[in-house]
Amino acid sequence: RLTDNGDAMLGFARTILAALDDAQAYFTGSAMRGKLRFGSADDLALTQLPQILRDFRQLYPQINLELTVNQSAVLTRRLAAGQLDLVFVKQEPGTSDGRVVRRERLVWAAHKSLTLEPEKPVPLIVYQAPSITRAAALTALEAAGRRWRITCNTREVNGQVAATRAGIGVAVFPQTMVPLDLVDVTALFELPTLGELEFALLANPASAREPIDALI
């Protein structure tokens, strides 16, 4: 049998071995080197993506992460041109063979102060073309026979959110990305139902796989 000192040593030994396992796991990951040119649609900054990128930088400090933020269509073109290694974009369901992270329903959102008479054109806050949410909004309104007018064209999510908060129109958001101070007005303004979109990861087949797989 172990003596009292032996029992004490056993406890220390278990702690030492556990710390060794943690150290090996940490340095095995961080030893990965290289460069990763990552692109993300700007409105995905409203998701958990910033925290994911912080964690990635801590786990793999020797990977040089280059971040490009733009609209999904631009990022997809740059990926095809070999200028990016991995992109996180919005796309219509089933558009590509990329890895789908999740699927979202689109909704109409506005500030609670906005009023809209049924016979008046719907004031729209949209991204500049090409844009999935812009196309979804215009297609749905035209199919429903509703008139519309664009009150704000924006290139990035901060402009869209600011214009919507200012009450100058309605905007299309993925359901879980509607800011807390905005409301879903689909039923209130009798607006047509919108479809869904996917958040997907698309990788450049010519790029090094290790950094790509680590971030995925």
Short mmCIF file of C-alpha atoms in Angstrom, two decimals:
data_model
loop_
_atom_site.label_atom_id
_atom_site.label_comp_id
_atom_site.label_asym_id
_atom_site.label_seq_id
_atom_site.Cartn_x
_atom_site.Cartn_y
_atom_site.Cartn_z
CA ARG A 1 0.00 0.00 0.00
CA LEU A 2 0.99 3.61 -0.50
CA THR A 3 2.17 5.47 2.53
CA ASP A 4 0.64 8.83 3.48
CA ASN A 5 3.47 10.53 1.59
CA GLY A 6 2.82 8.21 -1.35
CA ASP A 7 -0.85 9.24 -1.46
CA ALA A 8 0.22 12.88 -1.42
CA MET A 9 2.72 12.28 -4.21
CA LEU A 10 0.03 10.54 -6.29
CA GLY A 11 -2.10 13.68 -6.15
CA PHE A 12 0.83 15.84 -7.24
CA ALA A 13 1.67 13.40 -10.05
CA ARG A 14 -1.87 13.52 -11.44
CA THR A 15 -1.77 17.32 -11.43
CA ILE A 16 1.64 17.34 -13.17
CA LEU A 17 0.50 14.92 -15.88
CA ALA A 18 -2.71 16.88 -16.50
CA ALA A 19 -0.67 20.08 -16.89
CA LEU A 20 1.69 18.31 -19.28
CA ASP A 21 -1.26 17.16 -21.43
CA ASP A 22 -2.62 20.72 -21.54
CA ALA A 23 0.79 22.10 -22.52
CA GLN A 24 1.24 19.55 -25.29
CA ALA A 25 -2.22 20.26 -26.68
CA TYR A 26 -1.61 24.02 -26.61
CA PHE A 27 1.81 23.99 -28.27
CA THR A 28 0.84 21.37 -30.84
CA GLY A 29 -1.85 23.72 -32.10
CA SER A 30 0.14 26.94 -31.85
CA ALA A 31 3.10 25.46 -33.70
CA MET A 32 1.13 25.61 -36.94
CA ARG A 33 2.54 28.30 -39.21
CA GLY A 34 1.44 29.97 -42.41
CA LYS A 35 -0.91 32.62 -43.73
CA LEU A 36 -4.69 32.56 -43.99
CA ARG A 37 -6.49 35.10 -46.16
CA PHE A 38 -9.99 35.08 -44.70
CA GLY A 39 -12.96 37.03 -46.03
CA SER A 40 -16.27 37.66 -44.27
CA ALA A 41 -19.49 39.37 -45.20
CA ASP A 42 -19.63 42.51 -43.08
CA ASP A 43 -23.00 41.83 -41.44
CA LEU A 44 -21.68 38.55 -40.08
CA ALA A 45 -19.82 40.72 -37.58
CA LEU A 46 -23.21 40.75 -35.79
CA THR A 47 -22.77 37.01 -35.10
CA GLN A 48 -20.26 35.16 -32.91
CA LEU A 49 -17.57 35.59 -35.58
CA PRO A 50 -15.46 38.21 -33.72
CA GLN A 51 -15.14 35.87 -30.72
CA ILE A 52 -14.23 32.97 -33.02
CA LEU A 53 -11.45 35.02 -34.61
CA ARG A 54 -10.10 36.07 -31.19
CA ASP A 55 -9.98 32.44 -30.10
CA PHE A 56 -8.27 31.46 -33.35
CA ARG A 57 -5.55 34.09 -32.87
CA GLN A 58 -4.87 32.79 -29.35
CA LEU A 59 -4.76 29.14 -30.40
CA TYR A 60 -2.68 29.70 -33.54
CA PRO A 61 -0.56 32.84 -32.95
CA GLN A 62 1.93 31.85 -35.66
CA ILE A 63 -0.69 31.86 -38.41
CA ASN A 64 -0.79 35.26 -40.08
CA LEU A 65 -4.53 35.96 -40.38
CA GLU A 66 -5.46 38.53 -43.02
CA LEU A 67 -9.11 39.62 -42.77
CA THR A 68 -11.10 41.11 -45.66
CA VAL A 69 -14.61 42.41 -45.01
CA ASN A 70 -16.93 43.04 -47.95
CA GLN A 71 -20.21 41.98 -49.52
CA SER A 72 -20.68 38.28 -50.20
CA ALA A 73 -20.66 38.57 -54.00
CA VAL A 74 -17.34 40.45 -53.96
CA LEU A 75 -15.75 37.91 -51.63
CA THR A 76 -16.91 34.99 -53.76
CA ARG A 77 -15.34 36.57 -56.85
CA ARG A 78 -12.06 37.19 -55.02
CA LEU A 79 -12.02 33.59 -53.81
CA ALA A 80 -12.48 32.33 -57.39
CA ALA A 81 -9.63 34.62 -58.50
CA GLY A 82 -7.28 33.06 -55.93
CA GLN A 83 -7.04 36.22 -53.82
CA LEU A 84 -8.56 34.62 -50.70
CA ASP A 85 -8.20 31.23 -49.02
CA LEU A 86 -11.51 30.99 -47.13
CA VAL A 87 -14.67 33.08 -47.10
CA PHE A 88 -17.71 33.19 -44.81
CA VAL A 89 -20.61 34.45 -46.91
CA LYS A 90 -24.35 34.59 -47.28
CA GLN A 91 -25.81 32.67 -50.19
CA GLU A 92 -29.11 31.35 -51.49
CA PRO A 93 -29.82 27.81 -50.26
CA GLY A 94 -28.05 25.18 -52.34
CA THR A 95 -25.99 27.70 -54.30
CA SER A 96 -22.58 26.10 -53.77
CA ASP A 97 -20.79 23.02 -52.47
CA GLY A 98 -19.40 24.95 -49.54
CA ARG A 99 -19.85 24.00 -45.91
CA VAL A 100 -23.18 25.36 -44.63
CA VAL A 101 -22.88 26.72 -41.10
CA ARG A 102 -26.58 27.43 -40.67
CA ARG A 103 -29.74 28.46 -42.49
CA GLU A 104 -31.74 31.55 -41.54
CA ARG A 105 -35.18 32.91 -42.33
CA LEU A 106 -35.24 36.49 -43.63
CA VAL A 107 -37.54 39.06 -42.00
CA TRP A 108 -38.53 42.67 -42.53
CA ALA A 109 -37.33 44.92 -39.68
CA ALA A 110 -37.88 48.57 -38.81
CA HIS A 111 -37.77 50.98 -35.91
CA LYS A 112 -40.91 50.97 -33.79
CA SER A 113 -41.54 54.63 -34.68
CA LEU A 114 -42.00 53.89 -38.39
CA THR A 115 -45.51 53.94 -39.79
CA LEU A 116 -46.56 52.71 -43.22
CA GLU A 117 -49.88 53.11 -44.97
CA PRO A 118 -50.82 50.08 -47.11
CA GLU A 119 -51.38 52.12 -50.29
CA LYS A 120 -48.04 53.94 -50.04
CA PRO A 121 -44.77 52.61 -51.55
CA VAL A 122 -42.68 50.59 -49.12
CA PRO A 123 -39.56 52.61 -48.13
CA LEU A 124 -36.56 50.30 -48.47
CA ILE A 125 -33.11 50.33 -46.92
CA VAL A 126 -30.96 48.00 -49.03
CA TYR A 127 -27.42 47.05 -49.87
CA GLN A 128 -26.09 48.10 -53.23
CA ALA A 129 -26.46 45.46 -55.93
CA PRO A 130 -25.53 42.68 -56.16
CA SER A 131 -27.01 41.68 -52.80
CA ILE A 132 -28.98 38.61 -51.73
CA THR A 133 -31.19 40.49 -49.26
CA ARG A 134 -31.82 43.31 -51.76
CA ALA A 135 -32.85 40.82 -54.44
CA ALA A 136 -35.06 38.96 -51.95
CA ALA A 137 -36.83 42.19 -50.94
CA LEU A 138 -37.50 43.42 -54.47
CA THR A 139 -38.57 40.01 -55.76
CA ALA A 140 -41.02 39.48 -52.89
CA LEU A 141 -42.58 42.94 -53.19
CA GLU A 142 -42.98 42.74 -56.96
CA ALA A 143 -44.51 39.26 -56.72
CA ALA A 144 -47.00 40.60 -54.17
CA GLY A 145 -47.81 43.66 -56.30
CA ARG A 146 -46.53 46.10 -53.68
CA ARG A 147 -44.94 49.36 -54.79
CA TRP A 148 -41.60 50.32 -53.30
CA ARG A 149 -38.99 53.06 -53.24
CA ILE A 150 -35.39 52.96 -52.05
CA THR A 151 -34.74 55.47 -49.27
CA CYS A 152 -31.19 54.33 -48.51
CA ASN A 153 -28.47 52.50 -50.45
CA THR A 154 -25.61 51.25 -48.29
CA ARG A 155 -22.45 49.22 -48.74
CA GLU A 156 -22.14 47.92 -45.19
CA VAL A 157 -24.16 46.81 -42.20
CA ASN A 158 -23.50 49.86 -40.01
CA GLY A 159 -25.17 52.08 -42.60
CA GLN A 160 -28.11 49.71 -42.87
CA VAL A 161 -28.62 49.55 -39.11
CA ALA A 162 -28.22 53.32 -38.67
CA ALA A 163 -30.73 54.12 -41.41
CA THR A 164 -33.23 51.62 -39.99
CA ARG A 165 -32.84 53.06 -36.49
CA ALA A 166 -33.47 56.51 -37.97
CA GLY A 167 -36.89 55.30 -39.09
CA ILE A 168 -36.47 56.07 -42.79
CA GLY A 169 -37.52 52.64 -44.02
CA VAL A 170 -37.62 48.90 -43.60
CA ALA A 171 -34.67 46.55 -44.08
CA VAL A 172 -34.19 42.83 -44.53
CA PHE A 173 -32.24 40.94 -41.87
CA PRO A 174 -31.63 37.29 -41.07
CA GLN A 175 -34.00 36.56 -38.19
CA THR A 176 -31.36 36.11 -35.48
CA MET A 177 -29.41 39.20 -36.58
CA VAL A 178 -32.14 41.80 -36.05
CA PRO A 179 -30.76 44.37 -33.55
CA LEU A 180 -32.64 44.44 -30.25
CA ASP A 181 -33.95 47.98 -30.78
CA LEU A 182 -35.61 47.03 -34.09
CA VAL A 183 -38.78 44.98 -34.57
CA ASP A 184 -40.07 42.45 -37.06
CA VAL A 185 -42.76 44.33 -39.05
CA THR A 186 -43.71 41.62 -41.55
CA ALA A 187 -47.22 41.14 -40.12
CA LEU A 188 -47.65 44.74 -38.94
CA PHE A 189 -47.17 46.20 -42.44
CA GLU A 190 -48.62 43.15 -44.24
CA LEU A 191 -45.36 42.60 -46.10
CA PRO A 192 -44.79 39.47 -48.18
CA THR A 193 -42.99 36.52 -46.63
CA LEU A 194 -39.31 36.33 -47.49
CA GLY A 195 -37.29 33.20 -48.13
CA GLU A 196 -34.21 31.82 -46.43
CA LEU A 197 -30.47 32.17 -46.87
CA GLU A 198 -27.44 30.19 -45.86
CA PHE A 199 -24.28 31.18 -44.04
CA ALA A 200 -21.56 29.14 -45.72
CA LEU A 201 -17.80 28.63 -45.68
CA LEU A 202 -16.18 28.38 -49.11
CA ALA A 203 -12.54 27.33 -49.41
CA ASN A 204 -9.97 27.83 -52.15
CA PRO A 205 -8.92 24.32 -53.29
CA ALA A 206 -5.46 25.63 -54.25
CA SER A 207 -4.69 26.97 -50.76
CA ALA A 208 -2.91 25.17 -47.92
CA ARG A 209 -5.47 23.07 -46.05
CA GLU A 210 -4.04 23.12 -42.51
CA PRO A 211 -4.84 26.79 -41.67
CA ILE A 212 -8.20 26.53 -43.45
CA ASP A 213 -9.22 23.42 -41.54
CA ALA A 214 -8.08 24.97 -38.26
CA LEU A 215 -10.39 27.98 -38.67
CA ILE A 216 -13.29 25.89 -40.00
#
